Amino acid sequence: MHDFPLLLMALALAGTAWRRAWVGLLGVLVVGLLHPQNYALDFMRGMPVYAVLLANVLLATAWEFARHRTWPRLFWDRHIGVLLVLWAWFALTTYYAINPAMAPAKLFDVSKLLLPMALIGVLIDSKEKLRWLLITLALSIAAIVFKGGYWALIHGFQDRVYGPEGSAYGGNNEFAVLTAMAIPLLLFWYRGLHGQAWRWAVAGLAVLAFVSAISSWSRGGLLSVLAVAVLLVWQSRRKGLAIPLLAIGIGLLFAGLPDAWFARMQTLGAPELDDSAASRLIVWRMGWNYALSHPWFGSGFESWVLFAPPDVELRAWHSAYVQVAAEHGLVGLALYAGLIGSTLWSLLVLMARGGHDRRARHEPSVTRMAAAIFTALAAYLVGAAFLSIAYWELLFLLLAAAWVLRRLALNPAPPA
């Protein structure tokens, strides 16, 4: 991507924020997922475009409320309370960290997730805005998926597919989980479309998302995709049609995969046959043992660099759950699991009320949004068992979206 078009795009997004702050926020999220500056060739390469645009949205939001002489409509939710306690625990474990040279910087980096979450809570104050938020996330990932899926098809699945260079999703394993999370968001978008051409286009993107995830050669990604497929069938009202179509699609896809792909996936049941999988078992055991011996504060952020045995190449914990337990103790893991688990439960309640409780007056869009977010989070939870992605931005964006959805469903009156 040439630098001047990227600069013009950034300026356009910055200007949009001053007209409609919530649209500017959506533009910031696109930049955060796509990392377009890493495709630049000259002066824009590596520029902090995301940070600058996010600060611009914050200023535009403050100006918008000052101009109208109103205060932002803040809301309290039990999930927000758990989030704040979790972050306070992060700060406490950082104070006791065994790697004080790196832990504070990581805490600061992770804490930057709170700003976009807060902006979502303030600016996304209607179901229509929330719908566009989910569509924006889906479309941003789809832009990468299109390239990855096309590459996989023309090369016969012989090469691994990777995400944007320099992003949190750049590795093939991370990209596979990201792609799996995008599938339910794309299908949510599909169900809300009316034009036949648009529906075919979005359906094609969903198929390419499946292709991209499978062709990443990621074992965790495969399990994430399978989890998404099972949940989509479970949520479908036409299971008699969905199950055969899914079986046919999987059969056609697997028929084109090379033998080396199947050999790699078989190590899921026999990890000792693969050096990478075997080393992960060693790392998991080491991290879990440390969490059991230090259940309160763990080891703090970025402690994995101090645990590497001489015979094992250790670059991460290779599991979000081991990562949180080892770095923040069993207390931190309980808070982390409680935050995600309570959010999933809230989404299940919205799905159940919208689908079965006649006394509920939830619009179909609420049920569809709840199902999409729930399935995307489920894909994350499966993939997180194999990757150090505990502090992914997309996870916390979806959590914030779920809390906003719950607020809108319980209090459907438009904001003043």
PDB file of C-alpha atoms in Angstrom, residues 120-359:
ATOM      1  CA  ILE A 120     -17.786   1.533  23.084  1.00  0.00           C
ATOM      2  CA  GLY A 121     -19.764   1.836  26.310  1.00  0.00           C
ATOM      3  CA  VAL A 122     -20.234   5.585  25.824  1.00  0.00           C
ATOM      4  CA  LEU A 123     -20.717   5.928  22.057  1.00  0.00           C
ATOM      5  CA  ILE A 124     -22.524   2.715  21.087  1.00  0.00           C
ATOM      6  CA  ASP A 125     -25.887   3.577  22.607  1.00  0.00           C
ATOM      7  CA  SER A 126     -28.356   1.965  20.202  1.00  0.00           C
ATOM      8  CA  LYS A 127     -28.939  -1.427  18.603  1.00  0.00           C
ATOM      9  CA  GLU A 128     -28.249   0.013  15.167  1.00  0.00           C
ATOM     10  CA  LYS A 129     -24.849   1.350  16.235  1.00  0.00           C
ATOM     11  CA  LEU A 130     -24.035  -1.985  17.874  1.00  0.00           C
ATOM     12  CA  ARG A 131     -25.040  -3.761  14.684  1.00  0.00           C
ATOM     13  CA  TRP A 132     -22.599  -1.610  12.724  1.00  0.00           C
ATOM     14  CA  LEU A 133     -19.898  -2.283  15.294  1.00  0.00           C
ATOM     15  CA  LEU A 134     -20.208  -6.041  14.761  1.00  0.00           C
ATOM     16  CA  ILE A 135     -20.361  -5.599  10.985  1.00  0.00           C
ATOM     17  CA  THR A 136     -17.225  -3.431  11.104  1.00  0.00           C
ATOM     18  CA  LEU A 137     -15.332  -6.107  13.025  1.00  0.00           C
ATOM     19  CA  ALA A 138     -16.523  -8.751  10.568  1.00  0.00           C
ATOM     20  CA  LEU A 139     -15.674  -6.683   7.501  1.00  0.00           C
ATOM     21  CA  SER A 140     -12.216  -5.781   8.807  1.00  0.00           C
ATOM     22  CA  ILE A 141     -11.315  -9.423   9.348  1.00  0.00           C
ATOM     23  CA  ALA A 142     -12.959 -10.362   6.042  1.00  0.00           C
ATOM     24  CA  ALA A 143     -10.564  -8.058   4.192  1.00  0.00           C
ATOM     25  CA  ILE A 144      -7.702 -10.251   5.430  1.00  0.00           C
ATOM     26  CA  VAL A 145      -9.690 -13.452   5.011  1.00  0.00           C
ATOM     27  CA  PHE A 146     -10.330 -12.755   1.329  1.00  0.00           C
ATOM     28  CA  LYS A 147      -6.629 -12.584   0.613  1.00  0.00           C
ATOM     29  CA  GLY A 148      -5.836 -15.635   2.738  1.00  0.00           C
ATOM     30  CA  GLY A 149      -8.642 -17.784   1.371  1.00  0.00           C
ATOM     31  CA  TYR A 150      -7.829 -16.893  -2.225  1.00  0.00           C
ATOM     32  CA  TRP A 151      -4.156 -17.693  -1.625  1.00  0.00           C
ATOM     33  CA  ALA A 152      -5.049 -21.076  -0.126  1.00  0.00           C
ATOM     34  CA  LEU A 153      -7.314 -22.024  -3.020  1.00  0.00           C
ATOM     35  CA  ILE A 154      -4.915 -21.110  -5.820  1.00  0.00           C
ATOM     36  CA  HIS A 155      -2.036 -22.925  -4.081  1.00  0.00           C
ATOM     37  CA  GLY A 156      -4.015 -26.041  -3.256  1.00  0.00           C
ATOM     38  CA  PHE A 157      -3.659 -25.596   0.530  1.00  0.00           C
ATOM     39  CA  GLN A 158       0.059 -26.338   0.277  1.00  0.00           C
ATOM     40  CA  ASP A 159       1.180 -23.160   2.079  1.00  0.00           C
ATOM     41  CA  ARG A 160       0.198 -21.750   5.446  1.00  0.00           C
ATOM     42  CA  VAL A 161      -1.880 -18.582   5.583  1.00  0.00           C
ATOM     43  CA  TYR A 162      -0.733 -15.749   7.851  1.00  0.00           C
ATOM     44  CA  GLY A 163      -2.306 -12.567   9.186  1.00  0.00           C
ATOM     45  CA  PRO A 164      -1.147  -8.935   8.936  1.00  0.00           C
ATOM     46  CA  GLU A 165       2.558  -8.529   9.548  1.00  0.00           C
ATOM     47  CA  GLY A 166       3.438  -7.013  12.907  1.00  0.00           C
ATOM     48  CA  SER A 167      -0.043  -7.434  14.373  1.00  0.00           C
ATOM     49  CA  ALA A 168      -1.241  -9.632  17.230  1.00  0.00           C
ATOM     50  CA  TYR A 169      -2.812 -11.835  14.556  1.00  0.00           C
ATOM     51  CA  GLY A 170       0.236 -12.191  12.312  1.00  0.00           C
ATOM     52  CA  GLY A 171       1.087 -15.813  13.114  1.00  0.00           C
ATOM     53  CA  ASN A 172      -0.715 -18.637  11.368  1.00  0.00           C
ATOM     54  CA  ASN A 173      -2.134 -19.970  14.647  1.00  0.00           C
ATOM     55  CA  GLU A 174      -3.404 -16.587  15.800  1.00  0.00           C
ATOM     56  CA  PHE A 175      -4.820 -15.839  12.364  1.00  0.00           C
ATOM     57  CA  ALA A 176      -6.729 -19.132  12.369  1.00  0.00           C
ATOM     58  CA  VAL A 177      -8.460 -18.291  15.652  1.00  0.00           C
ATOM     59  CA  LEU A 178      -9.189 -14.747  14.467  1.00  0.00           C
ATOM     60  CA  THR A 179     -10.748 -16.142  11.299  1.00  0.00           C
ATOM     61  CA  ALA A 180     -12.869 -18.611  13.248  1.00  0.00           C
ATOM     62  CA  MET A 181     -14.136 -15.746  15.414  1.00  0.00           C
ATOM     63  CA  ALA A 182     -15.078 -13.804  12.279  1.00  0.00           C
ATOM     64  CA  ILE A 183     -17.344 -16.522  10.866  1.00  0.00           C
ATOM     65  CA  PRO A 184     -20.340 -15.954  13.197  1.00  0.00           C
ATOM     66  CA  LEU A 185     -19.984 -12.192  12.788  1.00  0.00           C
ATOM     67  CA  LEU A 186     -20.090 -12.576   9.004  1.00  0.00           C
ATOM     68  CA  LEU A 187     -23.164 -14.809   9.233  1.00  0.00           C
ATOM     69  CA  PHE A 188     -24.849 -12.247  11.487  1.00  0.00           C
ATOM     70  CA  TRP A 189     -24.230  -9.677   8.773  1.00  0.00           C
ATOM     71  CA  TYR A 190     -25.541 -12.120   6.147  1.00  0.00           C
ATOM     72  CA  ARG A 191     -28.829 -12.647   7.986  1.00  0.00           C
ATOM     73  CA  GLY A 192     -29.487  -8.916   8.072  1.00  0.00           C
ATOM     74  CA  LEU A 193     -28.994  -8.363   4.335  1.00  0.00           C
ATOM     75  CA  HIS A 194     -31.782  -8.208   1.774  1.00  0.00           C
ATOM     76  CA  GLY A 195     -30.057  -7.793  -1.578  1.00  0.00           C
ATOM     77  CA  GLN A 196     -29.277 -11.157  -3.178  1.00  0.00           C
ATOM     78  CA  ALA A 197     -25.915 -10.006  -4.517  1.00  0.00           C
ATOM     79  CA  TRP A 198     -24.805  -8.800  -1.099  1.00  0.00           C
ATOM     80  CA  ARG A 199     -25.925 -12.037   0.532  1.00  0.00           C
ATOM     81  CA  TRP A 200     -23.921 -14.096  -1.953  1.00  0.00           C
ATOM     82  CA  ALA A 201     -20.867 -11.898  -1.400  1.00  0.00           C
ATOM     83  CA  VAL A 202     -20.969 -12.198   2.390  1.00  0.00           C
ATOM     84  CA  ALA A 203     -21.698 -15.931   2.187  1.00  0.00           C
ATOM     85  CA  GLY A 204     -18.620 -16.265  -0.013  1.00  0.00           C
ATOM     86  CA  LEU A 205     -16.556 -14.423   2.600  1.00  0.00           C
ATOM     87  CA  ALA A 206     -17.803 -16.824   5.280  1.00  0.00           C
ATOM     88  CA  VAL A 207     -16.729 -19.775   3.131  1.00  0.00           C
ATOM     89  CA  LEU A 208     -13.322 -18.176   2.571  1.00  0.00           C
ATOM     90  CA  ALA A 209     -13.064 -17.719   6.335  1.00  0.00           C
ATOM     91  CA  PHE A 210     -13.479 -21.460   6.818  1.00  0.00           C
ATOM     92  CA  VAL A 211     -10.903 -22.047   4.090  1.00  0.00           C
ATOM     93  CA  SER A 212      -8.434 -19.581   5.618  1.00  0.00           C
ATOM     94  CA  ALA A 213      -8.700 -21.124   9.072  1.00  0.00           C
ATOM     95  CA  ILE A 214      -8.196 -24.661   7.790  1.00  0.00           C
ATOM     96  CA  SER A 215      -5.331 -23.685   5.484  1.00  0.00           C
ATOM     97  CA  SER A 216      -3.422 -22.037   8.316  1.00  0.00           C
ATOM     98  CA  TRP A 217      -2.349 -25.549   9.339  1.00  0.00           C
ATOM     99  CA  SER A 218      -3.194 -24.656  12.930  1.00  0.00           C
ATOM    100  CA  ARG A 219      -4.413 -27.410  15.230  1.00  0.00           C
ATOM    101  CA  GLY A 220      -5.979 -24.926  17.625  1.00  0.00           C
ATOM    102  CA  GLY A 221      -7.542 -23.158  14.668  1.00  0.00           C
ATOM    103  CA  LEU A 222      -9.080 -26.420  13.471  1.00  0.00           C
ATOM    104  CA  LEU A 223     -10.684 -27.002  16.865  1.00  0.00           C
ATOM    105  CA  SER A 224     -11.968 -23.410  16.903  1.00  0.00           C
ATOM    106  CA  VAL A 225     -13.580 -23.858  13.497  1.00  0.00           C
ATOM    107  CA  LEU A 226     -15.168 -27.138  14.566  1.00  0.00           C
ATOM    108  CA  ALA A 227     -16.553 -25.438  17.677  1.00  0.00           C
ATOM    109  CA  VAL A 228     -18.033 -22.690  15.507  1.00  0.00           C
ATOM    110  CA  ALA A 229     -19.568 -25.270  13.161  1.00  0.00           C
ATOM    111  CA  VAL A 230     -21.200 -27.163  16.034  1.00  0.00           C
ATOM    112  CA  LEU A 231     -22.625 -23.980  17.562  1.00  0.00           C
ATOM    113  CA  LEU A 232     -23.937 -22.740  14.224  1.00  0.00           C
ATOM    114  CA  VAL A 233     -25.779 -26.019  13.704  1.00  0.00           C
ATOM    115  CA  TRP A 234     -27.119 -25.864  17.273  1.00  0.00           C
ATOM    116  CA  GLN A 235     -28.409 -22.321  16.704  1.00  0.00           C
ATOM    117  CA  SER A 236     -29.920 -23.116  13.312  1.00  0.00           C
ATOM    118  CA  ARG A 237     -33.682 -23.496  13.030  1.00  0.00           C
ATOM    119  CA  ARG A 238     -33.211 -25.836  10.060  1.00  0.00           C
ATOM    120  CA  LYS A 239     -30.889 -28.446  11.517  1.00  0.00           C
ATOM    121  CA  GLY A 240     -32.132 -31.053   9.050  1.00  0.00           C
ATOM    122  CA  LEU A 241     -30.710 -28.923   6.242  1.00  0.00           C
ATOM    123  CA  ALA A 242     -27.715 -27.441   8.073  1.00  0.00           C
ATOM    124  CA  ILE A 243     -26.158 -30.758   9.116  1.00  0.00           C
ATOM    125  CA  PRO A 244     -26.021 -32.336   5.611  1.00  0.00           C
ATOM    126  CA  LEU A 245     -24.782 -29.098   4.035  1.00  0.00           C
ATOM    127  CA  LEU A 246     -22.067 -28.780   6.668  1.00  0.00           C
ATOM    128  CA  ALA A 247     -21.031 -32.407   6.190  1.00  0.00           C
ATOM    129  CA  ILE A 248     -20.829 -31.974   2.420  1.00  0.00           C
ATOM    130  CA  GLY A 249     -18.847 -28.758   2.755  1.00  0.00           C
ATOM    131  CA  ILE A 250     -16.362 -30.288   5.181  1.00  0.00           C
ATOM    132  CA  GLY A 251     -16.005 -33.347   2.956  1.00  0.00           C
ATOM    133  CA  LEU A 252     -15.264 -31.251  -0.124  1.00  0.00           C
ATOM    134  CA  LEU A 253     -12.800 -29.102   1.797  1.00  0.00           C
ATOM    135  CA  PHE A 254     -10.943 -32.030   3.341  1.00  0.00           C
ATOM    136  CA  ALA A 255     -10.751 -33.757  -0.034  1.00  0.00           C
ATOM    137  CA  GLY A 256      -8.458 -30.994  -1.290  1.00  0.00           C
ATOM    138  CA  LEU A 257      -6.087 -30.992   1.671  1.00  0.00           C
ATOM    139  CA  PRO A 258      -2.614 -32.547   1.322  1.00  0.00           C
ATOM    140  CA  ASP A 259      -1.502 -35.579   3.333  1.00  0.00           C
ATOM    141  CA  ALA A 260       0.957 -33.446   5.306  1.00  0.00           C
ATOM    142  CA  TRP A 261      -1.963 -31.430   6.691  1.00  0.00           C
ATOM    143  CA  PHE A 262      -3.659 -34.560   8.042  1.00  0.00           C
ATOM    144  CA  ALA A 263      -0.372 -35.778   9.493  1.00  0.00           C
ATOM    145  CA  ARG A 264      -0.021 -32.534  11.427  1.00  0.00           C
ATOM    146  CA  MET A 265      -3.611 -32.623  12.703  1.00  0.00           C
ATOM    147  CA  GLN A 266      -3.191 -36.210  13.924  1.00  0.00           C
ATOM    148  CA  THR A 267      -0.719 -34.993  16.548  1.00  0.00           C
ATOM    149  CA  LEU A 268      -3.705 -33.556  18.444  1.00  0.00           C
ATOM    150  CA  GLY A 269      -4.308 -37.058  19.785  1.00  0.00           C
ATOM    151  CA  ALA A 270      -0.632 -37.957  20.110  1.00  0.00           C
ATOM    152  CA  PRO A 271       1.335 -34.808  21.005  1.00  0.00           C
ATOM    153  CA  GLU A 272       4.463 -36.805  21.760  1.00  0.00           C
ATOM    154  CA  LEU A 273       4.825 -37.400  18.018  1.00  0.00           C
ATOM    155  CA  ASP A 274       5.390 -33.694  17.349  1.00  0.00           C
ATOM    156  CA  ASP A 275       8.224 -31.692  18.906  1.00  0.00           C
ATOM    157  CA  SER A 276       6.174 -28.495  19.025  1.00  0.00           C
ATOM    158  CA  ALA A 277       3.211 -30.151  20.734  1.00  0.00           C
ATOM    159  CA  ALA A 278       5.464 -32.023  23.166  1.00  0.00           C
ATOM    160  CA  SER A 279       7.267 -28.830  24.178  1.00  0.00           C
ATOM    161  CA  ARG A 280       3.908 -27.192  24.853  1.00  0.00           C
ATOM    162  CA  LEU A 281       3.053 -29.930  27.326  1.00  0.00           C
ATOM    163  CA  ILE A 282       6.301 -29.209  29.161  1.00  0.00           C
ATOM    164  CA  VAL A 283       5.571 -25.474  29.234  1.00  0.00           C
ATOM    165  CA  TRP A 284       1.993 -25.998  30.423  1.00  0.00           C
ATOM    166  CA  ARG A 285       3.109 -28.293  33.227  1.00  0.00           C
ATOM    167  CA  MET A 286       5.781 -25.820  34.279  1.00  0.00           C
ATOM    168  CA  GLY A 287       3.383 -22.850  34.298  1.00  0.00           C
ATOM    169  CA  TRP A 288       0.630 -24.723  36.097  1.00  0.00           C
ATOM    170  CA  ASN A 289       3.019 -25.997  38.761  1.00  0.00           C
ATOM    171  CA  TYR A 290       4.182 -22.435  39.389  1.00  0.00           C
ATOM    172  CA  ALA A 291       0.575 -21.266  39.684  1.00  0.00           C
ATOM    173  CA  LEU A 292      -0.142 -23.988  42.242  1.00  0.00           C
ATOM    174  CA  SER A 293       2.924 -23.043  44.277  1.00  0.00           C
ATOM    175  CA  HIS A 294       2.152 -19.290  44.017  1.00  0.00           C
ATOM    176  CA  PRO A 295      -1.670 -19.224  43.890  1.00  0.00           C
ATOM    177  CA  TRP A 296      -2.116 -15.609  44.994  1.00  0.00           C
ATOM    178  CA  PHE A 297       0.074 -13.378  42.856  1.00  0.00           C
ATOM    179  CA  GLY A 298       1.722 -15.704  40.356  1.00  0.00           C
ATOM    180  CA  SER A 299       4.847 -14.432  38.649  1.00  0.00           C
ATOM    181  CA  GLY A 300       3.604 -11.224  37.010  1.00  0.00           C
ATOM    182  CA  PHE A 301       3.556 -10.201  33.370  1.00  0.00           C
ATOM    183  CA  GLU A 302       6.220 -11.425  30.921  1.00  0.00           C
ATOM    184  CA  SER A 303       7.663 -13.977  33.331  1.00  0.00           C
ATOM    185  CA  TRP A 304       7.914 -16.722  30.734  1.00  0.00           C
ATOM    186  CA  VAL A 305      11.344 -15.450  29.666  1.00  0.00           C
ATOM    187  CA  LEU A 306      12.706 -16.561  33.055  1.00  0.00           C
ATOM    188  CA  PHE A 307      11.268 -20.066  32.939  1.00  0.00           C
ATOM    189  CA  ALA A 308      12.817 -21.401  29.745  1.00  0.00           C
ATOM    190  CA  PRO A 309      14.732 -24.645  30.421  1.00  0.00           C
ATOM    191  CA  PRO A 310      17.902 -25.123  28.364  1.00  0.00           C
ATOM    192  CA  ASP A 311      16.441 -27.964  26.288  1.00  0.00           C
ATOM    193  CA  VAL A 312      13.118 -26.267  25.422  1.00  0.00           C
ATOM    194  CA  GLU A 313      12.626 -23.249  23.179  1.00  0.00           C
ATOM    195  CA  LEU A 314      10.174 -21.153  25.176  1.00  0.00           C
ATOM    196  CA  ARG A 315       8.744 -18.056  23.507  1.00  0.00           C
ATOM    197  CA  ALA A 316       5.347 -17.966  25.208  1.00  0.00           C
ATOM    198  CA  TRP A 317       3.093 -19.941  27.520  1.00  0.00           C
ATOM    199  CA  HIS A 318       1.200 -21.396  24.522  1.00  0.00           C
ATOM    200  CA  SER A 319      -2.094 -21.245  26.423  1.00  0.00           C
ATOM    201  CA  ALA A 320      -4.063 -18.240  27.593  1.00  0.00           C
ATOM    202  CA  TYR A 321      -5.235 -20.134  30.660  1.00  0.00           C
ATOM    203  CA  VAL A 322      -1.755 -21.215  31.708  1.00  0.00           C
ATOM    204  CA  GLN A 323      -0.608 -17.679  30.895  1.00  0.00           C
ATOM    205  CA  VAL A 324      -3.109 -16.053  33.264  1.00  0.00           C
ATOM    206  CA  ALA A 325      -2.652 -18.677  35.994  1.00  0.00           C
ATOM    207  CA  ALA A 326       1.149 -18.484  35.929  1.00  0.00           C
ATOM    208  CA  GLU A 327       1.316 -14.692  35.668  1.00  0.00           C
ATOM    209  CA  HIS A 328      -1.539 -13.722  38.012  1.00  0.00           C
ATOM    210  CA  GLY A 329      -2.095 -16.768  40.180  1.00  0.00           C
ATOM    211  CA  LEU A 330      -5.228 -18.808  40.645  1.00  0.00           C
ATOM    212  CA  VAL A 331      -7.019 -15.686  41.889  1.00  0.00           C
ATOM    213  CA  GLY A 332      -6.281 -13.926  38.610  1.00  0.00           C
ATOM    214  CA  LEU A 333      -7.413 -16.971  36.644  1.00  0.00           C
ATOM    215  CA  ALA A 334     -10.677 -17.087  38.605  1.00  0.00           C
ATOM    216  CA  LEU A 335     -11.342 -13.400  37.883  1.00  0.00           C
ATOM    217  CA  TYR A 336     -10.467 -13.839  34.200  1.00  0.00           C
ATOM    218  CA  ALA A 337     -12.679 -16.913  33.858  1.00  0.00           C
ATOM    219  CA  GLY A 338     -15.461 -15.227  35.806  1.00  0.00           C
ATOM    220  CA  LEU A 339     -15.392 -12.200  33.509  1.00  0.00           C
ATOM    221  CA  ILE A 340     -15.746 -14.284  30.358  1.00  0.00           C
ATOM    222  CA  GLY A 341     -18.033 -16.914  31.882  1.00  0.00           C
ATOM    223  CA  SER A 342     -20.533 -14.407  33.270  1.00  0.00           C
ATOM    224  CA  THR A 343     -20.615 -12.632  29.907  1.00  0.00           C
ATOM    225  CA  LEU A 344     -21.334 -15.897  28.103  1.00  0.00           C
ATOM    226  CA  TRP A 345     -24.119 -16.628  30.570  1.00  0.00           C
ATOM    227  CA  SER A 346     -25.681 -13.213  29.951  1.00  0.00           C
ATOM    228  CA  LEU A 347     -25.595 -13.884  26.212  1.00  0.00           C
ATOM    229  CA  LEU A 348     -27.209 -17.298  26.696  1.00  0.00           C
ATOM    230  CA  VAL A 349     -29.998 -15.668  28.698  1.00  0.00           C
ATOM    231  CA  LEU A 350     -30.625 -13.169  25.897  1.00  0.00           C
ATOM    232  CA  MET A 351     -30.631 -15.969  23.322  1.00  0.00           C
ATOM    233  CA  ALA A 352     -33.039 -18.091  25.370  1.00  0.00           C
ATOM    234  CA  ARG A 353     -35.455 -15.251  26.077  1.00  0.00           C
ATOM    235  CA  GLY A 354     -35.463 -14.111  22.486  1.00  0.00           C
ATOM    236  CA  GLY A 355     -36.056 -17.612  21.184  1.00  0.00           C
ATOM    237  CA  HIS A 356     -38.456 -19.196  23.684  1.00  0.00           C
ATOM    238  CA  ASP A 357     -39.898 -16.706  26.165  1.00  0.00           C
ATOM    239  CA  ARG A 358     -43.014 -15.116  24.673  1.00  0.00           C
ATOM    240  CA  ARG A 359     -43.141 -12.613  27.488  1.00  0.00           C
TER     241      ARG A 359
END
